[in-house]
mmCIF file of C-alpha atoms in Angstrom:
data_model
loop_
_atom_site.group_PDB
_atom_site.id
_atom_site.type_symbol
_atom_site.label_atom_id
_atom_site.label_comp_id
_atom_site.label_asym_id
_atom_site.label_seq_id
_atom_site.Cartn_x
_atom_site.Cartn_y
_atom_site.Cartn_z
ATOM 1 C CA MET A 1 82.411 40.899 62.965
ATOM 2 C CA ASN A 2 83.861 37.504 64.171
ATOM 3 C CA GLY A 3 82.148 34.336 65.929
ATOM 4 C CA ASN A 4 83.443 35.820 69.088
ATOM 5 C CA THR A 5 81.976 39.275 69.302
ATOM 6 C CA THR A 6 79.608 39.718 71.699
ATOM 7 C CA LEU A 7 76.160 40.739 70.486
ATOM 8 C CA ALA A 8 74.727 43.914 72.798
ATOM 9 C CA LYS A 9 70.749 43.981 73.008
ATOM 10 C CA SER A 10 68.968 46.392 74.734
ATOM 11 C CA LEU A 11 65.494 46.835 75.556
ATOM 12 C CA ALA A 12 63.754 50.007 76.374
ATOM 13 C CA VAL A 13 60.255 50.183 77.025
ATOM 14 C CA ALA A 14 59.132 53.513 75.594
ATOM 15 C CA MET A 15 57.752 54.775 72.087
ATOM 16 C CA PRO A 16 58.369 53.118 68.801
ATOM 17 C CA LEU A 17 61.610 53.460 67.917
ATOM 18 C CA MET A 18 64.858 51.306 66.625
ATOM 19 C CA THR A 19 68.343 52.832 66.553
ATOM 20 C CA LEU A 20 71.348 50.874 65.904
ATOM 21 C CA VAL A 21 74.518 51.356 68.156
ATOM 22 C CA GLY A 22 77.513 50.298 66.288
ATOM 23 C CA CYS A 23 78.093 46.891 64.901
ATOM 24 C CA GLY A 24 77.080 44.742 68.000
ATOM 25 C CA GLY A 25 74.341 46.691 69.488
ATOM 26 C CA VAL A 26 70.374 47.258 68.960
ATOM 27 C CA GLN A 27 68.212 49.142 71.078
ATOM 28 C CA VAL A 28 64.649 49.310 70.527
ATOM 29 C CA ALA A 29 61.709 50.944 72.510
ATOM 30 C CA ALA A 30 57.623 50.035 72.621
ATOM 31 C CA GLU A 31 55.284 52.019 74.602
ATOM 32 C CA SER A 32 53.405 50.104 76.877
ATOM 33 C CA ASP A 33 49.704 50.361 77.359
ATOM 34 C CA VAL A 34 47.306 51.007 80.422
ATOM 35 C CA PRO A 35 44.220 49.134 80.421
ATOM 36 C CA THR A 36 41.104 51.551 80.478
ATOM 37 C CA PRO A 37 39.731 50.416 83.731
ATOM 38 C CA LEU A 38 35.864 50.229 83.683
ATOM 39 C CA ILE A 39 35.001 51.613 87.051
ATOM 40 C CA ASP A 40 35.295 54.784 88.382
ATOM 41 C CA PRO A 41 38.488 56.594 90.138
ATOM 42 C CA LEU A 42 38.316 56.081 93.731
ATOM 43 C CA PRO A 43 37.411 59.013 95.749
ATOM 44 C CA LEU A 44 40.611 59.526 97.224
ATOM 45 C CA THR A 45 43.416 61.989 97.053
ATOM 46 C CA VAL A 46 47.475 60.209 97.423
ATOM 47 C CA GLY A 47 50.709 60.968 97.201
ATOM 48 C CA ILE A 48 53.017 58.983 94.752
ATOM 49 C CA HIS A 49 56.490 58.816 95.410
ATOM 50 C CA TYR A 50 59.210 57.739 92.954
ATOM 51 C CA SER A 51 62.422 56.426 94.141
ATOM 52 C CA ASP A 52 65.715 56.676 91.922
ATOM 53 C CA ALA A 53 66.096 52.825 92.166
ATOM 54 C CA PHE A 54 62.328 52.623 90.502
ATOM 55 C CA SER A 55 62.803 55.525 88.222
ATOM 56 C CA ASN A 56 66.361 54.211 86.751
ATOM 57 C CA TYR A 57 65.455 50.956 87.025
ATOM 58 C CA ALA A 58 67.767 48.797 84.717
ATOM 59 C CA HIS A 59 68.269 44.643 84.113
ATOM 60 C CA ALA A 60 71.558 43.552 82.862
ATOM 61 C CA GLU A 61 72.878 39.953 81.869
ATOM 62 C CA GLU A 62 74.849 37.906 80.178
ATOM 63 C CA ARG A 63 73.452 34.763 78.758
ATOM 64 C CA TRP A 64 74.725 32.414 75.361
ATOM 65 C CA GLY A 65 77.120 34.569 74.944
ATOM 66 C CA VAL A 66 74.636 37.884 74.455
ATOM 67 C CA ASP A 67 74.983 40.640 76.709
ATOM 68 C CA TRP A 68 71.078 41.592 77.105
ATOM 69 C CA LYS A 69 69.907 45.369 79.215
ATOM 70 C CA ALA A 70 66.409 46.055 79.681
ATOM 71 C CA GLU A 71 65.794 49.767 80.606
ATOM 72 C CA LEU A 72 62.712 50.295 82.004
ATOM 73 C CA GLY A 73 62.787 52.853 84.774
ATOM 74 C CA PRO A 74 61.550 55.876 82.926
ATOM 75 C CA TYR A 75 58.770 54.286 80.855
ATOM 76 C CA HIS A 76 57.910 52.639 84.178
ATOM 77 C CA VAL A 77 57.128 56.245 85.591
ATOM 78 C CA ARG A 78 55.426 57.158 83.233
ATOM 79 C CA MET A 79 52.850 54.037 83.066
ATOM 80 C CA ALA A 80 52.571 53.917 86.744
ATOM 81 C CA GLU A 81 51.445 57.888 86.384
ATOM 82 C CA ARG A 82 48.740 56.804 83.959
ATOM 83 C CA LEU A 83 47.993 54.225 86.024
ATOM 84 C CA PHE A 84 47.196 55.898 89.243
ATOM 85 C CA ALA A 85 45.543 58.796 87.598
ATOM 86 C CA ALA A 86 43.004 56.504 86.402
ATOM 87 C CA THR A 87 42.549 54.751 89.775
ATOM 88 C CA PHE A 88 42.457 57.576 92.278
ATOM 89 C CA ARG A 89 40.227 60.485 92.362
ATOM 90 C CA GLU A 90 43.748 62.638 92.424
ATOM 91 C CA THR A 91 47.199 62.136 93.030
ATOM 92 C CA ILE A 92 49.934 64.521 94.196
ATOM 93 C CA PRO A 93 53.764 64.119 93.777
ATOM 94 C CA VAL A 94 55.939 63.314 96.636
ATOM 95 C CA LYS A 95 59.604 64.143 96.285
ATOM 96 C CA ASP A 96 61.077 63.592 99.635
ATOM 97 C CA LEU A 97 59.846 61.195 102.080
ATOM 98 C CA THR A 98 61.982 62.839 104.706
ATOM 99 C CA ALA A 99 60.326 66.182 104.134
ATOM 100 C CA LEU A 100 56.634 65.942 104.471
ATOM 101 C CA PRO A 101 54.153 68.328 105.221
ATOM 102 C CA ALA A 102 53.161 68.272 108.779
ATOM 103 C CA ASN A 103 49.046 68.600 107.567
ATOM 104 C CA PRO A 104 49.288 66.914 103.808
ATOM 105 C CA PRO A 105 46.448 66.937 101.728
ATOM 106 C CA TYR A 106 46.464 62.869 100.575
ATOM 107 C CA VAL A 107 45.301 60.279 102.893
ATOM 108 C CA ALA A 108 48.039 57.866 101.914
ATOM 109 C CA ILE A 109 51.488 57.692 99.962
ATOM 110 C CA ILE A 110 52.004 55.048 97.103
ATOM 111 C CA GLU A 111 55.709 54.129 96.455
ATOM 112 C CA PRO A 112 56.025 51.434 93.818
ATOM 113 C CA ARG A 113 58.919 48.872 93.468
ATOM 114 C CA ILE A 114 60.415 46.724 90.906
ATOM 115 C CA GLU A 115 61.673 43.874 92.748
ATOM 116 C CA GLN A 116 62.364 41.294 89.834
ATOM 117 C CA TYR A 117 62.778 41.239 85.985
ATOM 118 C CA SER A 118 63.518 37.710 84.323
ATOM 119 C CA PHE A 119 62.938 36.484 81.148
ATOM 120 C CA ILE A 120 64.017 33.341 79.224
ATOM 121 C CA THR A 121 64.478 32.501 75.477
ATOM 122 C CA PRO A 122 63.758 29.709 73.168
ATOM 123 C CA LYS A 123 67.058 28.978 73.435
ATOM 124 C CA ASP A 124 66.686 28.112 77.188
ATOM 125 C CA THR A 125 63.249 26.044 76.791
ATOM 126 C CA GLY A 126 63.344 24.388 73.045
ATOM 127 C CA ALA A 127 60.166 26.532 72.490
ATOM 128 C CA ASP A 128 59.173 29.186 70.009
ATOM 129 C CA TYR A 129 58.418 31.689 72.619
ATOM 130 C CA TYR A 130 60.525 34.567 74.868
ATOM 131 C CA ALA A 131 58.807 35.322 78.200
ATOM 132 C CA VAL A 132 59.098 37.669 80.587
ATOM 133 C CA THR A 133 58.173 37.754 84.291
ATOM 134 C CA ILE A 134 58.157 41.465 86.304
ATOM 135 C CA LYS A 135 57.746 41.184 89.908
ATOM 136 C CA TYR A 136 56.251 44.509 91.639
ATOM 137 C CA ARG A 137 55.763 45.630 94.596
ATOM 138 C CA LEU A 138 53.504 48.187 96.201
ATOM 139 C CA ASP A 139 54.525 50.237 99.307
ATOM 140 C CA VAL A 140 51.348 52.238 101.181
ATOM 141 C CA LEU A 141 52.696 54.780 103.675
ATOM 142 C CA ALA A 142 50.713 56.714 106.616
ATOM 143 C CA PRO A 143 50.557 60.499 105.480
ATOM 144 C CA ASN A 144 53.687 60.827 107.915
ATOM 145 C CA GLY A 145 55.585 58.349 105.763
ATOM 146 C CA SER A 146 55.184 55.452 108.166
ATOM 147 C CA PRO A 147 55.153 52.045 106.283
ATOM 148 C CA ALA A 148 51.816 51.160 106.473
ATOM 149 C CA ASP A 149 51.121 47.539 104.144
ATOM 150 C CA SER A 150 52.915 46.311 101.145
ATOM 151 C CA LEU A 151 51.187 44.450 98.336
ATOM 152 C CA THR A 152 53.054 42.836 95.382
ATOM 153 C CA PHE A 153 51.984 41.969 91.715
ATOM 154 C CA THR A 154 53.663 40.031 89.613
ATOM 155 C CA GLY A 155 53.095 40.453 85.778
ATOM 156 C CA TYR A 156 53.894 37.861 83.095
ATOM 157 C CA GLY A 157 54.318 38.560 79.292
ATOM 158 C CA SER A 158 55.294 35.827 76.067
ATOM 159 C CA PHE A 159 55.406 36.295 72.485
ATOM 160 C CA LYS A 160 56.544 33.947 69.845
ATOM 161 C CA SER A 161 59.846 34.401 68.218
ATOM 162 C CA GLY A 162 60.490 34.983 64.398
ATOM 163 C CA GLY A 163 62.258 37.440 62.245
ATOM 164 C CA LEU A 164 66.215 37.861 62.364
ATOM 165 C CA THR A 165 66.288 39.682 65.515
ATOM 166 C CA SER A 166 65.232 38.624 69.319
ATOM 167 C CA THR A 167 64.711 42.178 70.078
ATOM 168 C CA GLU A 168 61.300 42.691 68.965
ATOM 169 C CA PRO A 169 59.746 39.352 70.728
ATOM 170 C CA MET A 170 61.602 40.447 73.756
ATOM 171 C CA VAL A 171 60.111 43.983 73.681
ATOM 172 C CA ARG A 172 56.325 42.599 73.155
ATOM 173 C CA ALA A 173 57.012 40.363 76.155
ATOM 174 C CA THR A 174 57.903 42.814 78.311
ATOM 175 C CA LYS A 175 55.288 45.273 77.186
ATOM 176 C CA ALA A 176 52.500 42.445 77.931
ATOM 177 C CA ALA A 177 53.930 41.533 81.493
ATOM 178 C CA MET A 178 53.790 45.352 82.182
ATOM 179 C CA ARG A 179 50.023 45.394 81.187
ATOM 180 C CA ASP A 180 49.620 42.390 83.126
ATOM 181 C CA ALA A 181 50.545 43.716 86.046
ATOM 182 C CA ALA A 182 49.165 47.268 85.435
ATOM 183 C CA ALA A 183 45.275 45.198 84.681
ATOM 184 C CA LYS A 184 45.929 42.711 88.065
ATOM 185 C CA PHE A 185 46.074 46.544 89.969
ATOM 186 C CA LEU A 186 43.710 48.169 88.920
ATOM 187 C CA VAL A 187 41.226 45.070 89.342
ATOM 188 C CA GLN A 188 42.746 43.882 92.751
ATOM 189 C CA PHE A 189 43.743 46.918 94.625
ATOM 190 C CA PRO A 190 40.102 48.377 95.959
ATOM 191 C CA GLU A 191 39.495 44.521 97.172
ATOM 192 C CA GLN A 192 42.873 45.267 99.701
ATOM 193 C CA ASP A 193 42.630 45.654 103.003
ATOM 194 C CA VAL A 194 44.317 48.856 102.838
ATOM 195 C CA ALA A 195 42.178 50.415 100.415
ATOM 196 C CA ARG A 196 38.846 49.295 102.117
ATOM 197 C CA LYS A 197 40.429 50.864 105.096
ATOM 198 C CA LEU A 198 41.451 54.448 103.182
ATOM 199 C CA LEU A 199 37.277 54.330 101.757
ATOM 200 C CA ALA A 200 36.091 53.749 105.151
ATOM 201 C CA GLY A 201 37.951 57.089 106.260
ATOM 202 C CA THR A 202 40.098 54.898 108.548
ATOM 203 C CA PRO A 203 43.038 56.489 109.179
ATOM 204 C CA LEU A 204 46.523 54.535 108.673
ATOM 205 C CA ILE A 205 49.055 53.509 111.152
ATOM 206 C CA ALA A 206 52.277 52.309 111.098
ATOM 207 C CA ALA A 207 52.719 48.952 110.390
ATOM 208 C CA ALA A 208 54.544 46.573 113.117
ATOM 209 C CA ALA A 209 57.991 46.297 113.449
ATOM 210 C CA PRO A 210 59.222 43.122 112.880
ATOM 211 C CA ALA A 211 60.868 40.961 115.427
ATOM 212 C CA MET A 212 64.231 41.222 116.302
ATOM 213 C CA VAL A 213 66.541 38.104 117.085
ATOM 214 C CA ALA A 214 67.357 37.970 121.179
ATOM 215 C CA GLY A 215 70.725 39.625 121.932
ATOM 216 C CA THR A 216 71.198 41.024 118.470
ATOM 217 C CA ALA A 217 70.214 43.957 116.690
ATOM 218 C CA GLU A 218 68.818 41.741 113.335
ATOM 219 C CA PRO A 219 65.235 41.317 112.495
ATOM 220 C CA VAL A 220 63.829 37.771 112.134
ATOM 221 C CA GLN A 221 64.048 36.693 109.153
ATOM 222 C CA VAL A 222 60.647 35.730 107.459
ATOM 223 C CA PRO A 223 60.517 33.800 104.303
ATOM 224 C CA ASP A 224 58.912 35.061 101.522
ATOM 225 C CA ASP A 225 55.926 33.355 100.689
ATOM 226 C CA VAL A 226 55.324 35.322 97.259
ATOM 227 C CA VAL A 227 56.760 32.967 94.072
ATOM 228 C CA ILE A 228 57.627 34.185 90.906
ATOM 229 C CA GLU A 229 55.912 31.683 88.360
ATOM 230 C CA MET A 230 57.591 30.727 85.047
ATOM 231 C CA VAL A 231 55.544 31.616 82.478
ATOM 232 C CA PRO A 232 54.176 28.525 80.935
ATOM 233 C CA ILE A 233 55.462 28.003 77.432
ATOM 234 C CA ILE A 234 53.342 26.373 74.934
ATOM 235 C CA ASP A 235 55.612 24.891 72.201
ATOM 236 C CA THR A 236 53.138 24.468 69.011
ATOM 237 C CA ALA A 237 55.395 22.343 66.801
ATOM 238 C CA PRO A 238 53.764 19.421 65.674
ATOM 239 C CA PRO A 239 54.414 16.075 67.292
ATOM 240 C CA PRO A 240 56.860 14.058 65.624
ATOM 241 C CA ALA A 241 55.284 11.215 63.291
ATOM 242 C CA PRO A 242 55.176 7.832 65.035
ATOM 243 C CA ALA A 243 57.468 5.359 63.924
ATOM 244 C CA ALA A 244 56.499 3.028 61.128
ATOM 245 C CA PRO A 245 55.859 -0.604 62.921
ATOM 246 C CA ALA A 246 58.098 -3.094 62.553
ATOM 247 C CA ALA A 247 58.378 -5.303 59.354
ATOM 248 C CA THR A 248 56.768 -8.973 60.593
ATOM 249 C CA VAL A 249 58.908 -12.090 59.764
ATOM 250 C CA GLU A 250 57.215 -14.796 58.824
ATOM 251 C CA PRO A 251 59.052 -17.944 60.229
ATOM 252 C CA ALA A 252 60.079 -20.495 57.260
ATOM 253 C CA PRO A 253 58.111 -23.481 57.004
ATOM 254 C CA ALA A 254 59.737 -26.837 58.846
ATOM 255 C CA PRO A 255 61.182 -29.047 56.328
ATOM 256 C CA ALA A 256 58.814 -32.053 55.350
ATOM 257 C CA PRO A 257 59.882 -35.376 57.015
ATOM 258 C CA ALA A 258 62.490 -37.606 54.986
ATOM 259 C CA PRO A 259 60.376 -40.972 54.033
ATOM 260 C CA GLU A 260 60.975 -43.852 55.923
ATOM 261 C CA PRO A 261 63.221 -46.788 53.661
ATOM 262 C CA SER A 262 60.788 -49.560 52.661
ATOM 263 C CA ALA A 263 61.555 -53.239 53.435
ATOM 264 C CA PRO A 264 64.149 -55.105 51.431
ATOM 265 C CA PRO A 265 62.368 -57.990 48.861
ATOM 266 C CA GLN A 266 62.205 -61.393 50.716
ATOM 267 C CA GLU A 267 64.095 -63.937 48.478
ATOM 268 C CA ARG A 268 62.161 -67.138 47.345
ATOM 269 C CA THR A 269 62.795 -70.673 48.292
#
């Protein structure tokens, strides 16, 4: 394999498995654990809808001459199923949002989305860590499918580099980011306004439609105030030793002044 061969790395967050794919590819999978909640499930019955975009989400990019591919969809579906089962008293699959029942048994429909997957490598930063950021959006729909609210959660994960391959650190960092987002959902969702309304028995209503640009059919663009922050990287390499102080050169002593010439002897008369 020559130096022009592109190395392909495929990251699949699933069961512990490693399979070599040809001479230039590596596929790795590592199951992500959902943190166990310390509170009882919310006394709510909700519908859960997974879009094709979520179920089959994959990220691919080329960087530093390497093709990176993260296949996240199927494993996020499994993680979400365990997460929602731990959060709500009962969950009901909703396959098609265009064919909802007239009198559904659920008070809301939850639809998770992956909006962005990004990562950095030691080559990007000069540090010895891989870091992953995953931005999620959670759409909350009324039982008739009308949008009622939308929440965002961002997971951060990092793992120290080491070994002969970058695959394992990337998988570990991705797994940590997924777990971080899941923990945030478990802690923060019950405190959201939409959750408080559901717990109070208040029916969800459709969110207000976006304002339109006058004379057009275009919605007014509202700037997104959700910022994906970079995972802080701490380089644990010891700081360089301070340079030795320059040697001090003492100035040479000034030469002694020459003695003044003595007066010539006087002649006697």
